[in-house]
GROMACS .gro file of C-alpha atoms in nm:
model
  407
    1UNK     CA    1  18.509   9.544  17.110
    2UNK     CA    2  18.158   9.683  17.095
    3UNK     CA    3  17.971   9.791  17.327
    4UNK     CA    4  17.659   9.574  17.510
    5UNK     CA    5  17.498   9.868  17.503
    6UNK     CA    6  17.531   9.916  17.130
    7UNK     CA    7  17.471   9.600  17.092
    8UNK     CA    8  17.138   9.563  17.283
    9UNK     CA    9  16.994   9.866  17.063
   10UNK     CA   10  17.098   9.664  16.785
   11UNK     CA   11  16.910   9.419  16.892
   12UNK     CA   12  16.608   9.628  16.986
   13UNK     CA   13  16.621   9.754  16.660
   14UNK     CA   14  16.619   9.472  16.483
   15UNK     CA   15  16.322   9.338  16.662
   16UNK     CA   16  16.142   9.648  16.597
   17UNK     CA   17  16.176   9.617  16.224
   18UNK     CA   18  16.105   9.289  16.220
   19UNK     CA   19  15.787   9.361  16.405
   20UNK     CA   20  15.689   9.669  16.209
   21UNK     CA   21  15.773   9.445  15.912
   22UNK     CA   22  15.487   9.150  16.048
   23UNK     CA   23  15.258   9.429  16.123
   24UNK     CA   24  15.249   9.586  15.776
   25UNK     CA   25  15.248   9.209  15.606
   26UNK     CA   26  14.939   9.187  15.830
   27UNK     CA   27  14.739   9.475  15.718
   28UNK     CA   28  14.864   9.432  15.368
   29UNK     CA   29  14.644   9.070  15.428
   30UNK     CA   30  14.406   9.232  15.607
   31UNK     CA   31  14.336   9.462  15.301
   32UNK     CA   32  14.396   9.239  15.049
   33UNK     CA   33  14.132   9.010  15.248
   34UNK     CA   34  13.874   9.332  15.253
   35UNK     CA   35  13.960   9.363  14.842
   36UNK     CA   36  13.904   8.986  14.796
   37UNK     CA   37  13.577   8.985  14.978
   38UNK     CA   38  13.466   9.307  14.809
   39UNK     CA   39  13.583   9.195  14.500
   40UNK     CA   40  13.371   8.846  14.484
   41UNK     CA   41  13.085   9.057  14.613
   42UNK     CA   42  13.120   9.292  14.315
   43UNK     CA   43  13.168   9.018  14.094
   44UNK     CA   44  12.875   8.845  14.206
   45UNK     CA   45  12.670   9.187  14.218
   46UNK     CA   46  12.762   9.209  13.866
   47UNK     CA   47  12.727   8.854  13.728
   48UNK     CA   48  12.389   8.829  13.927
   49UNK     CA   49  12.316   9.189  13.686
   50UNK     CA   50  12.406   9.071  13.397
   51UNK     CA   51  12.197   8.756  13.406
   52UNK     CA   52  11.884   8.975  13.529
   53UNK     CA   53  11.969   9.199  13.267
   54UNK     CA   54  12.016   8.954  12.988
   55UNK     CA   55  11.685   8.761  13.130
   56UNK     CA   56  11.542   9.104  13.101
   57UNK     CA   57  11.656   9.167  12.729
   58UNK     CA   58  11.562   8.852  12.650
   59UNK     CA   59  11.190   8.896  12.766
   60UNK     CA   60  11.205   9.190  12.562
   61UNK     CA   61  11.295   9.044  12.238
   62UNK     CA   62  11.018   8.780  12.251
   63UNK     CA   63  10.780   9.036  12.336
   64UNK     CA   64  10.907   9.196  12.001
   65UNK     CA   65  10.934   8.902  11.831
   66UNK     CA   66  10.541   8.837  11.926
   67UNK     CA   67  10.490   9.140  11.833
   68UNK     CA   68  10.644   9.176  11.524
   69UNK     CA   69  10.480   8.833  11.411
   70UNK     CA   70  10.120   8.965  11.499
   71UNK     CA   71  10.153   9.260  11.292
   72UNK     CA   72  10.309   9.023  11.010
   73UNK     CA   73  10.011   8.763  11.067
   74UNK     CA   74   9.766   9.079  10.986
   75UNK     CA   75   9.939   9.240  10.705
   76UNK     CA   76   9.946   8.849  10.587
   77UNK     CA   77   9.597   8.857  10.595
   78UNK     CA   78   9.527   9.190  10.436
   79UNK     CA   79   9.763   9.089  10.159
   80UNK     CA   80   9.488   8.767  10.111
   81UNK     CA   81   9.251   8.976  10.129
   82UNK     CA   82   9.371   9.270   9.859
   83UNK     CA   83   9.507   8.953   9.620
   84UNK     CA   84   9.170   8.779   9.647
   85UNK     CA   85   8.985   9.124   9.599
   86UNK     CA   86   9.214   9.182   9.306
   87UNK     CA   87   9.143   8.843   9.135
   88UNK     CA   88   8.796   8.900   9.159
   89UNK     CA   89   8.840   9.259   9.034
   90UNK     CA   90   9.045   9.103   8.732
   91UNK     CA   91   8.789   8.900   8.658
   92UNK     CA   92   8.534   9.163   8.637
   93UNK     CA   93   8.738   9.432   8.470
   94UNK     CA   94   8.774   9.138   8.177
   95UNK     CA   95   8.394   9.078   8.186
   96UNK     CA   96   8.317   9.381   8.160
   97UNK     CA   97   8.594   9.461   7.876
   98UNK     CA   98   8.420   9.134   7.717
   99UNK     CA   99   8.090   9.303   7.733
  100UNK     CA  100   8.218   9.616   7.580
  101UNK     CA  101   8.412   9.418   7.297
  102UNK     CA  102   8.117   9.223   7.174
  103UNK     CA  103   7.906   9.531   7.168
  104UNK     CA  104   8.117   9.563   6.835
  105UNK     CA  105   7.931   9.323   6.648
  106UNK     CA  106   7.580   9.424   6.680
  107UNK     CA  107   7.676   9.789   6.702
  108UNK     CA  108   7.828   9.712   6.373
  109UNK     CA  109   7.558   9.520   6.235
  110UNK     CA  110   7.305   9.768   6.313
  111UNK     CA  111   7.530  10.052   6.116
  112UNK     CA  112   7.559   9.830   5.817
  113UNK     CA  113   7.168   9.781   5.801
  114UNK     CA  114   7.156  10.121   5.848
  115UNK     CA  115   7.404  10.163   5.572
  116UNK     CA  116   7.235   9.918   5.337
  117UNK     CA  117   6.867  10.072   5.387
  118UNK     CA  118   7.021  10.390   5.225
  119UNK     CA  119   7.011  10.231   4.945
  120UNK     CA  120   6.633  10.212   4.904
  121UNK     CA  121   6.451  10.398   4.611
  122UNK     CA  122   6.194  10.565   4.543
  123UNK     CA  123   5.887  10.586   4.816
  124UNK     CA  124   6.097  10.265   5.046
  125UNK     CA  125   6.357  10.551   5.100
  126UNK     CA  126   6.088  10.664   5.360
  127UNK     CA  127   6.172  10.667   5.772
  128UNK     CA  128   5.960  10.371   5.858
  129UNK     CA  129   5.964  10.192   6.220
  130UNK     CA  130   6.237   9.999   6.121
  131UNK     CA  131   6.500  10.274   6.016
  132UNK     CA  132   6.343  10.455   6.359
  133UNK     CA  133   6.479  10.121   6.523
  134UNK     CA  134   6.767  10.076   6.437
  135UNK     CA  135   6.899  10.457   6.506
  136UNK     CA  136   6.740  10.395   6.852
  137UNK     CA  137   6.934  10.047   6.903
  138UNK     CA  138   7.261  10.190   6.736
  139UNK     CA  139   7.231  10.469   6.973
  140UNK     CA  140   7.144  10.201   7.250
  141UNK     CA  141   7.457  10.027   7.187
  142UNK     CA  142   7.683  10.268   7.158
  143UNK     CA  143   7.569  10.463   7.467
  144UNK     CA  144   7.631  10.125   7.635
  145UNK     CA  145   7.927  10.047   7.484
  146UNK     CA  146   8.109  10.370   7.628
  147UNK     CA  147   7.944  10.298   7.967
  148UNK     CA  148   8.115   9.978   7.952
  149UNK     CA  149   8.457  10.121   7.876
  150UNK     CA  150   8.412  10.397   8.086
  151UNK     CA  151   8.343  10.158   8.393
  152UNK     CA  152   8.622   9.938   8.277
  153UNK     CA  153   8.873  10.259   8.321
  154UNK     CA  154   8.701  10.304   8.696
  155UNK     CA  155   8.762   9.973   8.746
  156UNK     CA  156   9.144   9.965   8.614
  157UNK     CA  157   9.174  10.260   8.813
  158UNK     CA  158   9.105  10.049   9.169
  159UNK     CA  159   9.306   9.773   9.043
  160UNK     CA  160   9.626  10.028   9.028
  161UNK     CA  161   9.501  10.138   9.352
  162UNK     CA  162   9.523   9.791   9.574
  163UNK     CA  163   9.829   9.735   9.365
  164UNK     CA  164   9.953  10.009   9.521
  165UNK     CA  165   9.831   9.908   9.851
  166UNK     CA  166   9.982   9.512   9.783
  167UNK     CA  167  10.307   9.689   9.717
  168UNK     CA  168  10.281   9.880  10.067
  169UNK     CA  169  10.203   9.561  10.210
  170UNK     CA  170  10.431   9.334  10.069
  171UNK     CA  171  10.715   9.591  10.164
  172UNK     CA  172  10.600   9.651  10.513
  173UNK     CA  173  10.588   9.243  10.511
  174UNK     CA  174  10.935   9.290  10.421
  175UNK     CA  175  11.061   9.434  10.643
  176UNK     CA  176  10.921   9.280  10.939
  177UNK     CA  177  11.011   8.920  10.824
  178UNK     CA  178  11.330   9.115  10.839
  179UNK     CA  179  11.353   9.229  11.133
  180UNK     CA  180  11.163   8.908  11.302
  181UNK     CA  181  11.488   8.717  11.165
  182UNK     CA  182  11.765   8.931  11.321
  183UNK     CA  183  11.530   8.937  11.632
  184UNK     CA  184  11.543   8.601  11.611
  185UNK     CA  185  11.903   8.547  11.569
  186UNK     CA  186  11.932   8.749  11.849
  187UNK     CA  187  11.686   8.583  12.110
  188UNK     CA  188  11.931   8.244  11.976
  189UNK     CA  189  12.260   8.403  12.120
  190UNK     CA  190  12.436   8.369  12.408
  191UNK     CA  191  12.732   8.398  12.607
  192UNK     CA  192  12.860   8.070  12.462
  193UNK     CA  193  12.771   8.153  12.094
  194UNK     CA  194  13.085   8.212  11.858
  195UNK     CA  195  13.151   8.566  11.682
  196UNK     CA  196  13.063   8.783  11.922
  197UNK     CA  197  13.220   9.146  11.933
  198UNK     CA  198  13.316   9.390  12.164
  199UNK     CA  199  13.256   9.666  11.879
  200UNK     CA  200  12.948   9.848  11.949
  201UNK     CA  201  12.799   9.972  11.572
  202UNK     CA  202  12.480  10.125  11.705
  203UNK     CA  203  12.349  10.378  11.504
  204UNK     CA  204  12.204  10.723  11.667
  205UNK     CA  205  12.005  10.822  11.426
  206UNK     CA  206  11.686  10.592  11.382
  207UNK     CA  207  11.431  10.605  11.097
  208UNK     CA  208  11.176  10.618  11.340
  209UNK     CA  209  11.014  10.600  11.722
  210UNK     CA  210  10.793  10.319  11.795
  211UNK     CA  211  10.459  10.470  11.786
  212UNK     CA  212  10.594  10.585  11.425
  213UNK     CA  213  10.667  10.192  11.392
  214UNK     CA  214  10.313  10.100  11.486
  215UNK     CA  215  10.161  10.383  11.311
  216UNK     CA  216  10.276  10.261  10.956
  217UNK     CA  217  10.144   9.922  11.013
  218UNK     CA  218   9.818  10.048  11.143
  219UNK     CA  219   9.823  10.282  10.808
  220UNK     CA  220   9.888  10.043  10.559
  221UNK     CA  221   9.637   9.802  10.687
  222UNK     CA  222   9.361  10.092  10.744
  223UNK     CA  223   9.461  10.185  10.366
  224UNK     CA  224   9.434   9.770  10.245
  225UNK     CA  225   9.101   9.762  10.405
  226UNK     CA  226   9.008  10.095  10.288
  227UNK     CA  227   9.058  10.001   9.946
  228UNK     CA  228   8.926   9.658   9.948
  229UNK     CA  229   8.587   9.784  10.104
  230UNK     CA  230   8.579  10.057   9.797
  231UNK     CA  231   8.662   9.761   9.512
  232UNK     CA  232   8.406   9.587   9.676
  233UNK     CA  233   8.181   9.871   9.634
  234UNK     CA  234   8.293   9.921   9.285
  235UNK     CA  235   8.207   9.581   9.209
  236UNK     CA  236   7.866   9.574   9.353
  237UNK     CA  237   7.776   9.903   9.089
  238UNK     CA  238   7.949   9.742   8.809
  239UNK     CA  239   7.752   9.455   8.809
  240UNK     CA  240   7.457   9.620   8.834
  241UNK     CA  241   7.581   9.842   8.540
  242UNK     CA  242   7.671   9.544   8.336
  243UNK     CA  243   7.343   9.382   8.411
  244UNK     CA  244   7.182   9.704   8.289
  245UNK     CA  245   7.349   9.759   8.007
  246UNK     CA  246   7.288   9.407   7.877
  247UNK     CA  247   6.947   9.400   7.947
  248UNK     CA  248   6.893   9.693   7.747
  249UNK     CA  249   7.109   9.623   7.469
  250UNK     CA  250   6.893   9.246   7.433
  251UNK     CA  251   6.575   9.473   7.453
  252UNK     CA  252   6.637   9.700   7.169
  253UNK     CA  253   6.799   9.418   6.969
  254UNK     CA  254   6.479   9.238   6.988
  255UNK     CA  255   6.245   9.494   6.976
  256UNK     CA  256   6.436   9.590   6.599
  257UNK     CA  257   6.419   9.227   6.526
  258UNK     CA  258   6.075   9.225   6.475
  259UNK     CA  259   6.002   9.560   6.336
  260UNK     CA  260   6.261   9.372   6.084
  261UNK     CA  261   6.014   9.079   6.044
  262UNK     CA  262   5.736   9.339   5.952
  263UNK     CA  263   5.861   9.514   5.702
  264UNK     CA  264   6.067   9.214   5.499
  265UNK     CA  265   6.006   9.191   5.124
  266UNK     CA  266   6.173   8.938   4.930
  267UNK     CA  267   6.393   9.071   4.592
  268UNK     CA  268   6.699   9.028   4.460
  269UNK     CA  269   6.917   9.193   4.224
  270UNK     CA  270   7.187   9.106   3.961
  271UNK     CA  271   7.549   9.121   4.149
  272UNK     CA  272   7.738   8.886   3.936
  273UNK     CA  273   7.972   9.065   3.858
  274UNK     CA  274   8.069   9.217   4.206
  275UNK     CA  275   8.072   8.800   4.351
  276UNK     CA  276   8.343   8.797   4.032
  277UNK     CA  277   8.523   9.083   4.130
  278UNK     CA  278   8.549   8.972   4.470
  279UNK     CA  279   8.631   8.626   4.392
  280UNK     CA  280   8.938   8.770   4.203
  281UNK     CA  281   9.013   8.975   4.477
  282UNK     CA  282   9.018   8.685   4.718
  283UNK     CA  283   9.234   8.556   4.493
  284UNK     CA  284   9.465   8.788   4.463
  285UNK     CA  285   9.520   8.824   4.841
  286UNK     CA  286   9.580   8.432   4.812
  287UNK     CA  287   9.882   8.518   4.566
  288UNK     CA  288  10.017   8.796   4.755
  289UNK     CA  289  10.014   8.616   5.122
  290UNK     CA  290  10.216   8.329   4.919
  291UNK     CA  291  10.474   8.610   4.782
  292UNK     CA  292  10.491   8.756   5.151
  293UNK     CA  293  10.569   8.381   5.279
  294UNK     CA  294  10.810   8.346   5.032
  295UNK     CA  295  10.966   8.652   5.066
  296UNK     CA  296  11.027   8.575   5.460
  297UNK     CA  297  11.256   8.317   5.389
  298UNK     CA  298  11.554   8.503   5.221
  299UNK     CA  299  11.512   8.834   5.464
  300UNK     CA  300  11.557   8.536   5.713
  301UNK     CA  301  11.834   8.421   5.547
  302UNK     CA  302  12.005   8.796   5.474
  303UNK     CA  303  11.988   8.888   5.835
  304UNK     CA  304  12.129   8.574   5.976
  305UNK     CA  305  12.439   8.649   5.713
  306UNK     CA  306  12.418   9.018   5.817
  307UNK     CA  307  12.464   8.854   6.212
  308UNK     CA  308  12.746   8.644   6.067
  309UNK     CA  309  12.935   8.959   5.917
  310UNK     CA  310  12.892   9.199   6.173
  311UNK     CA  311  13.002   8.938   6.439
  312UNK     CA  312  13.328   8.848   6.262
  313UNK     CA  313  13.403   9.259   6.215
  314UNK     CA  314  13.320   9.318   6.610
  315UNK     CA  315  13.561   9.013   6.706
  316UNK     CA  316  13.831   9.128   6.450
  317UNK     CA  317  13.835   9.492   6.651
  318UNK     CA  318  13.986   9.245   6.947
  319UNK     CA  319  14.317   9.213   6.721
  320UNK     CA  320  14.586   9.346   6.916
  321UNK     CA  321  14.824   9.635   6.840
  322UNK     CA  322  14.978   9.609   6.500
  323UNK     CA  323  14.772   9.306   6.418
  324UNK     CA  324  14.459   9.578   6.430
  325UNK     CA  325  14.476   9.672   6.044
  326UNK     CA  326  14.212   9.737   5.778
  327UNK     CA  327  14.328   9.436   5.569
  328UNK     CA  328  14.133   9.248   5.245
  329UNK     CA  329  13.928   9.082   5.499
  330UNK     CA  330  13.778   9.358   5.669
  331UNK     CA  331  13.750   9.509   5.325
  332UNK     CA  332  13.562   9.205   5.217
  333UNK     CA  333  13.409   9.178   5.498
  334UNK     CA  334  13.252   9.526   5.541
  335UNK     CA  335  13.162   9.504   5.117
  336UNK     CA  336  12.953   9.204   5.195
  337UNK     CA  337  12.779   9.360   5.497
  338UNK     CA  338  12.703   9.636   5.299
  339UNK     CA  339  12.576   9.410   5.032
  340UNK     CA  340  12.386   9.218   5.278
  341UNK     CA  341  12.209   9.522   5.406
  342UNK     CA  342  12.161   9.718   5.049
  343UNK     CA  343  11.966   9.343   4.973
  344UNK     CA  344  11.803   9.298   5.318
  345UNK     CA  345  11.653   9.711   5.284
  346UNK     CA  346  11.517   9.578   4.891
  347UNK     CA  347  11.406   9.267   5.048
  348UNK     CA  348  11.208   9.446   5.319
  349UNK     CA  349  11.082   9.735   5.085
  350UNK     CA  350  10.932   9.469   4.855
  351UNK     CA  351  10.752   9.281   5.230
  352UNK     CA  352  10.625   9.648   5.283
  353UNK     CA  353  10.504   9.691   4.912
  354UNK     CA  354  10.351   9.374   4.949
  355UNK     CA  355  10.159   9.440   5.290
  356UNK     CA  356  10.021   9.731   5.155
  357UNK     CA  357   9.904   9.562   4.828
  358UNK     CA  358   9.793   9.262   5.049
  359UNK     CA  359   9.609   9.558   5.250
  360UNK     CA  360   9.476   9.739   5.008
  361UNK     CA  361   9.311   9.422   4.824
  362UNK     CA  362   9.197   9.338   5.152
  363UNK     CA  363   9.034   9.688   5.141
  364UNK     CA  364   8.865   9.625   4.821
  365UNK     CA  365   8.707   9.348   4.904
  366UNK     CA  366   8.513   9.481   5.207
  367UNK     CA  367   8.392   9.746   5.017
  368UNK     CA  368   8.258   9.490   4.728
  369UNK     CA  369   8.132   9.311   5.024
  370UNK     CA  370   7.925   9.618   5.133
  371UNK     CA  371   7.846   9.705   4.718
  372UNK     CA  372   7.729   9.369   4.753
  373UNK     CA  373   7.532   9.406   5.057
  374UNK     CA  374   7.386   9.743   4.921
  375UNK     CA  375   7.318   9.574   4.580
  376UNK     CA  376   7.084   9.291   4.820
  377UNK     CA  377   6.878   9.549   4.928
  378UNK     CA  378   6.813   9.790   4.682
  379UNK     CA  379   6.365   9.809   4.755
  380UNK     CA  380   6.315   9.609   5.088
  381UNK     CA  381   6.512   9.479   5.330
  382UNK     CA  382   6.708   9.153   5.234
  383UNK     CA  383   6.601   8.865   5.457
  384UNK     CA  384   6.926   8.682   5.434
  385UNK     CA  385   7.181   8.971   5.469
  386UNK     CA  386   6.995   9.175   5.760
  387UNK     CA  387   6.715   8.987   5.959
  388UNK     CA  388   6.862   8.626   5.896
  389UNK     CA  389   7.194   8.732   6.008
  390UNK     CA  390   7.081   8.915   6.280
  391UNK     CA  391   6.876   8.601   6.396
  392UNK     CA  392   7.208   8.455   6.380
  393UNK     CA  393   7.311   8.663   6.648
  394UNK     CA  394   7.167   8.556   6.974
  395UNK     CA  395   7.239   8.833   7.175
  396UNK     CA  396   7.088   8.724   7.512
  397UNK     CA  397   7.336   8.392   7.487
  398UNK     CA  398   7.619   8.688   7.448
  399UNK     CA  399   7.538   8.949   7.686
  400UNK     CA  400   7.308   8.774   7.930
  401UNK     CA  401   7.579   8.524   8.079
  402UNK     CA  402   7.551   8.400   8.431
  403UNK     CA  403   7.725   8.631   8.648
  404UNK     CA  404   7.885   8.552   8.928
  405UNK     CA  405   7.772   8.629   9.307
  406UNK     CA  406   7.891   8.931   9.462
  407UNK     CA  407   8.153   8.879   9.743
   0.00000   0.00000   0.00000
């Protein structure tokens, strides 16, 4: 039998445990309790953050965002502003290469009455006021004339220039209406928002700090405005230039003009047979621009065969393996290219021999149309070929155009 002694410290025992047992289920609640409430707090702390955080980020980005679309609103308008200046620069360059172009003609006609006056004999040879003219307006002209080109090379020159500045512009516009759209994108996300990561791919090494940011905005539109203020410059000499330079040119044209209408003295001499010389010539270019017309039509026809021949030899080198053999077709075919070409080189020697015949004829017949012209005037001055074809030439209708205000 046990003993109630035993027995009651069993007991005791027991009690104890169980007790100790309640106890540490207690503070294990207890602390779990503490966790919990720390725990929600924390989360809270946190969640409360990250909204104030995200709030934060998102003020941020819109503040970029306006940012980034000011600065792409300006180089917007400086790109206006450096296309417009460049239209109206175009439009000047080809005025002024106009102006320099149709110097040719009266700069030409004023050598070739120069030319023909050579021919004078005996006491006419003489300098008179008119020969004194006319190697005052030749030198006129010309002097103009590389004034003209010489400004049109300035002026080419600042059109490269705000091309360059367009390009800087455009690719600064670039790349903010690049980064405006990922800014954007990202001002649209959320927690909620599908494909998000938990991969951070952030790079440490930037292209550059903000003020760098700013600073090449701020540099390509100083540069835009820079160079549209010195094209606008250019433009306000050049006109004056070309407004010059035309005056003058009409001047001395005039001023030769009638030293012309002193000294005129009707004569003519015998040129028959130059007018028939050159009507043959005329002729003959006639027949030899039909040859070269008919000769186009079977180097048309030899090249379109040399196409055919060459094509069917490339497609042949597909054949496979064995099937890849130099067979009587190939043979044939590479004979007949070789024909084709040996025909299309005779073909195209003959065009050639035929442009230079066509050329030279058209040679001959300017300089029977200067024999002629030197024939006309052989004691005076030729009414018809010098003053009446100069009176032809209205040279304040060609160089004194209305020109355009300056912007």
């Amino acid at each position: 039998m046990l003993c109630p002694a035993k027995v009651e410290e069993a007991v005791l025992r027991w009690h104890s445990h169980n007790a100790a047992r309640c106890e540490a289920a207690g503070g294990a609640q207890r602390a779990a309790d503490a966790a919990n409430a720390e725990a929600g707090r924390v989360g809270r702390l946190c969640v409360q953050r990250a909204l104030s955080t995200e709030r934060l980020s998102d003020l941020n980005l819109r503040e970029r965002v306006d940012e980034v679309r000011f600065q792409h609103s300006q180089l917007d308008l400086s790109k206006r502003k450096l296309e417009g200046e460049l239209a109206t620069l175009a439009e000047l360059i080809e005025r002024v290469q106009i102006a320099a172009e149709k110097c040719h003609e009266p700069l030409q006609l004023s050598r070739d009455c120069l030319k023909i006056r050579e021919g004078r004999e005996g006491s006419e040879k003489a300098a008179d006021p008119v020969t004194r003219s006319l190697v005052l307006e030749e030198g006129k002209i010309s002097s103009a004339q590389s004034n003209l080109r010489r400004l049109q090379r300035d002026l080419i020159e600042q059109q490269r220039l705000l091309r360059i500045a367009v390009y800087q512009v455009n690719k600064d516009t670039s790349g903010k209406e690049a980064a405006l759209s990922i800014d954007k994108r990202c001002l649209q996300l959320s927690v909620n928002s599908e494909n998000l990561t938990d991969k951070l791919s952030l790079s440490t090494n930037k292209s550059s700090t903000e003020d760098q940011w700013a600073w090449h905005t701020e540099q390509n539109l100083s540069q835009a405005d820079n160079q549209v203020k010195r094209s606008r410059e250019m433009r306000s000499r050049a006109e004056i230039l070309l407004r010059a330079a035309c005056e003058d040119i009409c001047k001395v044209f005039q001023r030769t003009n009638d030293a012309f209408e002193k000294r005129i003295f009707e004569t003519k001499q015998s040129k028959q047979k130059l007018e028939h010389e050159l009507a043959q010539t005329t002729q003959k270019i006639i027949e030899v621009k039909s040859i070269l017309v008919e000769l186009e039509q079977p180097i048309v026809v030899n090249k379109e065969h040399m196409r055919l021949a060459v094509t069917r030899l490339n497609e042949r080198e597909l054949r496979p393996g064995i099937e890849k053999c130099s067979d009587q077709a190939e043979r044939q075919l590479k004979k007949e290219l070789s024909q084709l070409q040996s025909d299309c080189d005779r073909l195209e020697k003959q065009h050639q021999n035929s442009v230079a015949s066509l050329q030279a004829l058209q040679r001959t017949c300017q300089l029977l149309t200067q024999e002629l012209e030197l024939k006309a005037l052989s004691l005076m001055l030729d009414e018809v070929r010098c003053l009446t074809h100069r009176a032809s030439l209205n040279v304040h209708t060609i160089f004194m155009p209305q020109h355009p205000k300056i912007q």
